[in-house]
XYZ file of C-alpha atoms in Angstrom:
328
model
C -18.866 7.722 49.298
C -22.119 6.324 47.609
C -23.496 9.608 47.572
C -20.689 11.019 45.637
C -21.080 8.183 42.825
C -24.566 8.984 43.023
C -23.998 12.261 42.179
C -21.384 11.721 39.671
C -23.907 8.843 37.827
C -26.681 11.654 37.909
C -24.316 13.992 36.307
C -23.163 11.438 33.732
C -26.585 10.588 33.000
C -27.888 14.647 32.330
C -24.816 14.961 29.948
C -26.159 11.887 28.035
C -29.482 13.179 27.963
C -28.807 16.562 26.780
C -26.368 15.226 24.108
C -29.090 13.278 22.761
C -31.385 16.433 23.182
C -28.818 18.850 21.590
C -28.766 15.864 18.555
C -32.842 16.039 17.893
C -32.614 19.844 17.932
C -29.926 20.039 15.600
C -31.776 18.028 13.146
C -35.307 19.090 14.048
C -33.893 22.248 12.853
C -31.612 21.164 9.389
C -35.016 19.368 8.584
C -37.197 22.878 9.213
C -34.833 24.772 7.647
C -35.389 22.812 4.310
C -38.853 23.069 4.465
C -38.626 26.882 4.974
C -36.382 26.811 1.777
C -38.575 25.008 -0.095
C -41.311 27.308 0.660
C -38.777 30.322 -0.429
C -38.526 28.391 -3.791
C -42.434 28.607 -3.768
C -42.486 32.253 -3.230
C -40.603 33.171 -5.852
C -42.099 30.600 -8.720
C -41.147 31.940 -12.066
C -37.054 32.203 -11.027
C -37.716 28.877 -9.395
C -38.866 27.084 -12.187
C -37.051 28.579 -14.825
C -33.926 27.776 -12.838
C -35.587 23.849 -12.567
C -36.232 23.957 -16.401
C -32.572 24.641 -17.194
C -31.273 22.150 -14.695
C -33.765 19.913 -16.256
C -33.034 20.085 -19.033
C -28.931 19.563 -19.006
C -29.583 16.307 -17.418
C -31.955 15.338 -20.100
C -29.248 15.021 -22.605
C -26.718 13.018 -20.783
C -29.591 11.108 -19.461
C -30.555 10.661 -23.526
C -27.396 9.843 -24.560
C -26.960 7.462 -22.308
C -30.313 5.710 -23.253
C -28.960 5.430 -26.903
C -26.186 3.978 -25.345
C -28.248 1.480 -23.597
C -30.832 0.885 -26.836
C -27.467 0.064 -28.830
C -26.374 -2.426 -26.864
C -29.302 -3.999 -27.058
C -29.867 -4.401 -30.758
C -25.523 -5.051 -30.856
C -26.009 -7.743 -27.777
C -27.889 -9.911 -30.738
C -24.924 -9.604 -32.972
C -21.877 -9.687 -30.692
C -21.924 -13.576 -30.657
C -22.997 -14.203 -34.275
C -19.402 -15.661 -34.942
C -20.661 -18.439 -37.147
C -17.457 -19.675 -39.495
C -18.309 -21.091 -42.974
C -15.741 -23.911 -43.633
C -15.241 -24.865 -47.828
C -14.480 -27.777 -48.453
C -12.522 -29.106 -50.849
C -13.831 -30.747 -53.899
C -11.522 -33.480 -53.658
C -13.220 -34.866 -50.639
C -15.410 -37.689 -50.543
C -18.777 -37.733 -48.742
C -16.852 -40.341 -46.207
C -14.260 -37.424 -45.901
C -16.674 -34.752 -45.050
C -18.445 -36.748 -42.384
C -14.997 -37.857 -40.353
C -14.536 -33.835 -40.732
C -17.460 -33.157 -39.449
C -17.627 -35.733 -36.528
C -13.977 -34.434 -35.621
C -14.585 -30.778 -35.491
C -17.822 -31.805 -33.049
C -14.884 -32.736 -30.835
C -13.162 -29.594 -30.352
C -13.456 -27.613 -26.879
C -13.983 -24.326 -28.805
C -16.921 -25.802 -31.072
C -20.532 -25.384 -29.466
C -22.336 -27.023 -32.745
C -21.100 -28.099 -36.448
C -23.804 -28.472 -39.264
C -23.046 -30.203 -42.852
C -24.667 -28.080 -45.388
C -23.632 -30.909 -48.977
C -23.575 -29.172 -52.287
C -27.113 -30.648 -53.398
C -28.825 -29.047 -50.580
C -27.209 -25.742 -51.047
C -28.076 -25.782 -54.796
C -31.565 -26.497 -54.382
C -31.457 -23.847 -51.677
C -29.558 -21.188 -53.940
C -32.829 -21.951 -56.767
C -34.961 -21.246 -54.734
C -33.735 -18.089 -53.224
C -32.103 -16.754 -56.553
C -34.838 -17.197 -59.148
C -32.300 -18.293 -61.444
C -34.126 -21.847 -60.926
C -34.552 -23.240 -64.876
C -31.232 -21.884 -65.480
C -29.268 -24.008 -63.187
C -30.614 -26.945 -64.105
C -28.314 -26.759 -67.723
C -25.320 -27.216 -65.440
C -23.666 -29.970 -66.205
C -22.350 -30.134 -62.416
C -22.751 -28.708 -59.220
C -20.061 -25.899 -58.813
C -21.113 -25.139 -55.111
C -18.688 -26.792 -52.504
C -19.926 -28.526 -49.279
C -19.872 -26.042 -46.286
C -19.737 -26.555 -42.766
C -20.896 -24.608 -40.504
C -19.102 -24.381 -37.548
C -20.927 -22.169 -34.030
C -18.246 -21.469 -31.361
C -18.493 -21.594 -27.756
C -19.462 -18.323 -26.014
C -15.871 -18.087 -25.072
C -14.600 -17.553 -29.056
C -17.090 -15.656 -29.928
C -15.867 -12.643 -30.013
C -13.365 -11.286 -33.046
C -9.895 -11.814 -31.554
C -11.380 -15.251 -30.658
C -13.077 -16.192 -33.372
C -10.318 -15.549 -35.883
C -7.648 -17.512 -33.900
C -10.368 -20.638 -33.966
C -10.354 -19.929 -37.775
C -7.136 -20.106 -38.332
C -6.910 -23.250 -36.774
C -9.814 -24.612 -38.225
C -8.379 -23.639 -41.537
C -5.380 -25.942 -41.213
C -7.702 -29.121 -41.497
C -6.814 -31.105 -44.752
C -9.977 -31.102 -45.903
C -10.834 -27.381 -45.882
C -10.040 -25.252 -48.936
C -10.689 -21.899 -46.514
C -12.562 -20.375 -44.226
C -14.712 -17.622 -43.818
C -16.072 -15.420 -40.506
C -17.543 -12.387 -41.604
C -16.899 -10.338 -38.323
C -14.790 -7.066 -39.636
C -18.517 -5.687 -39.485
C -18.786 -6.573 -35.786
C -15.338 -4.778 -35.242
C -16.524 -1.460 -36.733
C -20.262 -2.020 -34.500
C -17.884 -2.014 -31.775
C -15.398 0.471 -32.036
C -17.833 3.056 -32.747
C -19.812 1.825 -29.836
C -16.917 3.011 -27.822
C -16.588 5.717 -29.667
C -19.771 6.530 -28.859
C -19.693 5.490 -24.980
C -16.951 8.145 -24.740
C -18.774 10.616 -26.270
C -21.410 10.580 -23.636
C -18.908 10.551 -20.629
C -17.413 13.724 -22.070
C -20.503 15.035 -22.946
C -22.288 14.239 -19.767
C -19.366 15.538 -17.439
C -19.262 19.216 -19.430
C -22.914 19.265 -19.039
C -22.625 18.282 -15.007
C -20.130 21.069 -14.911
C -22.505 23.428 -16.578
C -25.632 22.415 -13.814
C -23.008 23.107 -11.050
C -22.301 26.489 -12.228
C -25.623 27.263 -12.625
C -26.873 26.279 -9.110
C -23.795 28.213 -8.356
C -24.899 31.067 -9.651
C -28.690 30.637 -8.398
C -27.642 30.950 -4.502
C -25.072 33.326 -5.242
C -27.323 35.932 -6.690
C -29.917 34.492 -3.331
C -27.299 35.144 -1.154
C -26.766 38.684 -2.556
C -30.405 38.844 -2.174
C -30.112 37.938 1.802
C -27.075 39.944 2.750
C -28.837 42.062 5.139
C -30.177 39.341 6.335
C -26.866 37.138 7.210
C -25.390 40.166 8.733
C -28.065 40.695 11.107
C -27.833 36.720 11.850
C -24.397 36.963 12.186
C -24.523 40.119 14.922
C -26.847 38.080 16.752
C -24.413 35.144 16.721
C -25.837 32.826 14.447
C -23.494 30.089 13.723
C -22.531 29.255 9.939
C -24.017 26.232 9.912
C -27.590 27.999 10.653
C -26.736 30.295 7.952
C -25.253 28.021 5.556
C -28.505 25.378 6.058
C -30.979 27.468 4.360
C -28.722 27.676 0.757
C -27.301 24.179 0.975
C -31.120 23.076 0.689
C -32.064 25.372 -1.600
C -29.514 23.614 -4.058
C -30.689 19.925 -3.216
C -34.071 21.016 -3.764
C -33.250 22.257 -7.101
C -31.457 18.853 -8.160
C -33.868 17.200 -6.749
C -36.647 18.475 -8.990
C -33.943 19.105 -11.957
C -33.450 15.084 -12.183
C -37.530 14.262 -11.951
C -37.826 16.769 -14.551
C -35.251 15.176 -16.323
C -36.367 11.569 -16.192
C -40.199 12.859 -17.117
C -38.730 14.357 -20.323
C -36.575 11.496 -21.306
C -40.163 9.168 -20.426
C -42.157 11.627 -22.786
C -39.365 11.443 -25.382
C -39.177 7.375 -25.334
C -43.468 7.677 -25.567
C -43.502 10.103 -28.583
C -40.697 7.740 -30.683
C -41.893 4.556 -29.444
C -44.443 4.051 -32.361
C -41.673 5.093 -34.983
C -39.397 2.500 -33.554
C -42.093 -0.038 -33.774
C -43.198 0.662 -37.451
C -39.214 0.326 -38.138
C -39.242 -2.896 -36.481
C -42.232 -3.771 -37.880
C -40.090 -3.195 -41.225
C -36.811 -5.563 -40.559
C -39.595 -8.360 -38.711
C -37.884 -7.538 -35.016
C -39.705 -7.342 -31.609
C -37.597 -4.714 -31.020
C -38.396 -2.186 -28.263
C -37.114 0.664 -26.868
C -35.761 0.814 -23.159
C -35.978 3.394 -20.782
C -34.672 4.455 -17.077
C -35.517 1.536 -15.025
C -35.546 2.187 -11.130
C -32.291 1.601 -10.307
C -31.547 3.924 -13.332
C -34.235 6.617 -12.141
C -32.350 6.302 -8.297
C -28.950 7.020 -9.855
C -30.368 9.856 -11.739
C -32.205 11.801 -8.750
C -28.834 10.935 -6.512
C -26.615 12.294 -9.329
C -28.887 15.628 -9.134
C -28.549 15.577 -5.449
C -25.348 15.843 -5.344
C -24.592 18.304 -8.380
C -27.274 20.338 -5.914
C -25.408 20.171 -2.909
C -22.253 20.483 -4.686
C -22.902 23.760 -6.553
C -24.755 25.521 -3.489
C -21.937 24.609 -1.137
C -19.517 26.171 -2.879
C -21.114 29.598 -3.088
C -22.070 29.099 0.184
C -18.022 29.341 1.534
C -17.100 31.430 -0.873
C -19.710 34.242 -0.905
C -20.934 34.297 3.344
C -17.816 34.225 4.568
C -17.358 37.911 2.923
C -20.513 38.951 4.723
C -19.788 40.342 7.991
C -21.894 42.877 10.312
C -19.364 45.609 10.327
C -19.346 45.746 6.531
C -22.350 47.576 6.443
């Protein structure tokens, strides 16, 4: 009886080991097969690269857009929270009255800061910056109003937000009106959207386009190769032998496609960057321009991969399948 679980264990064990086996072979082949495909690609270099250059090339524009996108943001992050409201106040009000107005706005949960800007200071402020200096002083009174300035919390200070906290803020007894100049920050942002939707559309006609075209690449290879398959296939090659070859012929081509991509986007960024700085220069901001990061550039080269694979598959099961050895 031991002998026979012996022999059963052995027999066990050989089917483990030559699963494991079959396993290594399979991919010590899918691996060998890619580098054979690769070294097709080199063999034929001027339909290889022009094919890379096009690929290239519609990634670089989503990829663009989508920096723009990015580069936006960034100058709009600096403006999204400017929700400062300007408070009037009436000129009715004593000094007395302006301070308890002050002191009690400082105690309102939406309120991050509230600054007293009197009359006096804002007229010796408005000489200075208007030039109009020896003329003011034959006013017989100050006509400015004292202002307060009143800086939300991060919560309300957005536009919906912001205006409800005005309108609130308005019904004090001491203020004549508000004011929140934010319609400008509405219009920054719709046409942000505007143009965030642009560059999905854009970028998923221009995916479809690099799909058809690796589509088209290994179905005019697998033309190429007919004679080929059909002698594989007599000998009794299975599909996924045949199929291999292709299938990495398209990740190859996304895979250089999106470095291609991401160098061109890099040498666009380099040739505007001192453009962008002189314009900065101009309006006094450190602005500067941001590019793919790596998390960006992995996204990119993944995003190729799989318009690669994608485009190469399908030509693969739609074009061998026809290709049989008695169709000579």
């Amino acid at each position: 009886m031991s002998l026979l679980f012996k022999g059963r264990d052995a027999q066990t064990s050989s089917l483990d080991k030559s699963w494991i086996m079959g396993c290594y072979f399979f991919v010590l082949t899918v691996f060998r097969q890619g580098v054979n495909s690769l070294g097709e690609m080199w063999r034929t270099p001027m339909a290889s690269l022009m094919t890379i250059l096009v690929l290239g090339l519609s990634l670089t524009l989503p990829a663009t857009l989508y920096i723009v996108v990015k580069n936006v943001q960034q100058v709009s992050s600096g403006f999204s929270d400017a929700a400062e409201i300007s408070l009037f106040v009436k000129d009715s009000m004593t000094e007395q009255q302006t301070q308890t107005l002050v002191k009690r706005l400082a105690l309102y949960p939406e309120v991050e800061d509230v600054k007293l800007i009197s009359k006096t200071k804002a007229l010796e402020e408005f000489k200075r910056v208007s030039g109009f200096g020896q003329a003011l002083d034959y006013l017989e009174e100050n006509p400015l109003p004292n202002v307060v300035l009143v800086t939300p919390t991060s919560r309300y200070r957005k536009p919906q937000a912001a205006q409800q906290l005005l309108d609130k803020l308005e019904d004090e007894r001491e203020v004549e009106f508000g004011k929140l100049d934010i319609e400008w920050l509405e219009r920054l942002n719709a046409l942000l959207s505007l143009l965030k939707e642009s560059v999905v559309t854009i970028a998923l006609l221009l995916l479809s386009a690099v799909i058809l075209i690796i589509g088209n690449t290994i179905r005019l290879s697998i033309m190429d190769k007919k004679e080929e398959i059909q002698v594989l296939k007599l000998v009794g090659a299975t599909n996924t032998f045949i199929h291999t070859p292709f299938i990495w012929t398209g990740i190859w081509y996304g895979i250089v496609g999106g470095l291609v991509a991401f160098m061109s986007v890099a040498m666009m960024l380099w040739w505007l960057e001192s453009a962008v700085s002189m314009v900065a220069g101009v309006y006094q901001s450190s602005f500067v321009l941001q590019g793919l990061n790596g998390n960006e550039l992995i996204t990119l080269l993944l995003l190729a991969v799989m318009l690669g694979f994608g485009g190469s598959f399908l030509s693969v099961h739609r074009y061998i399948k026809d290709i049989e050895p008695d169709k000579v």
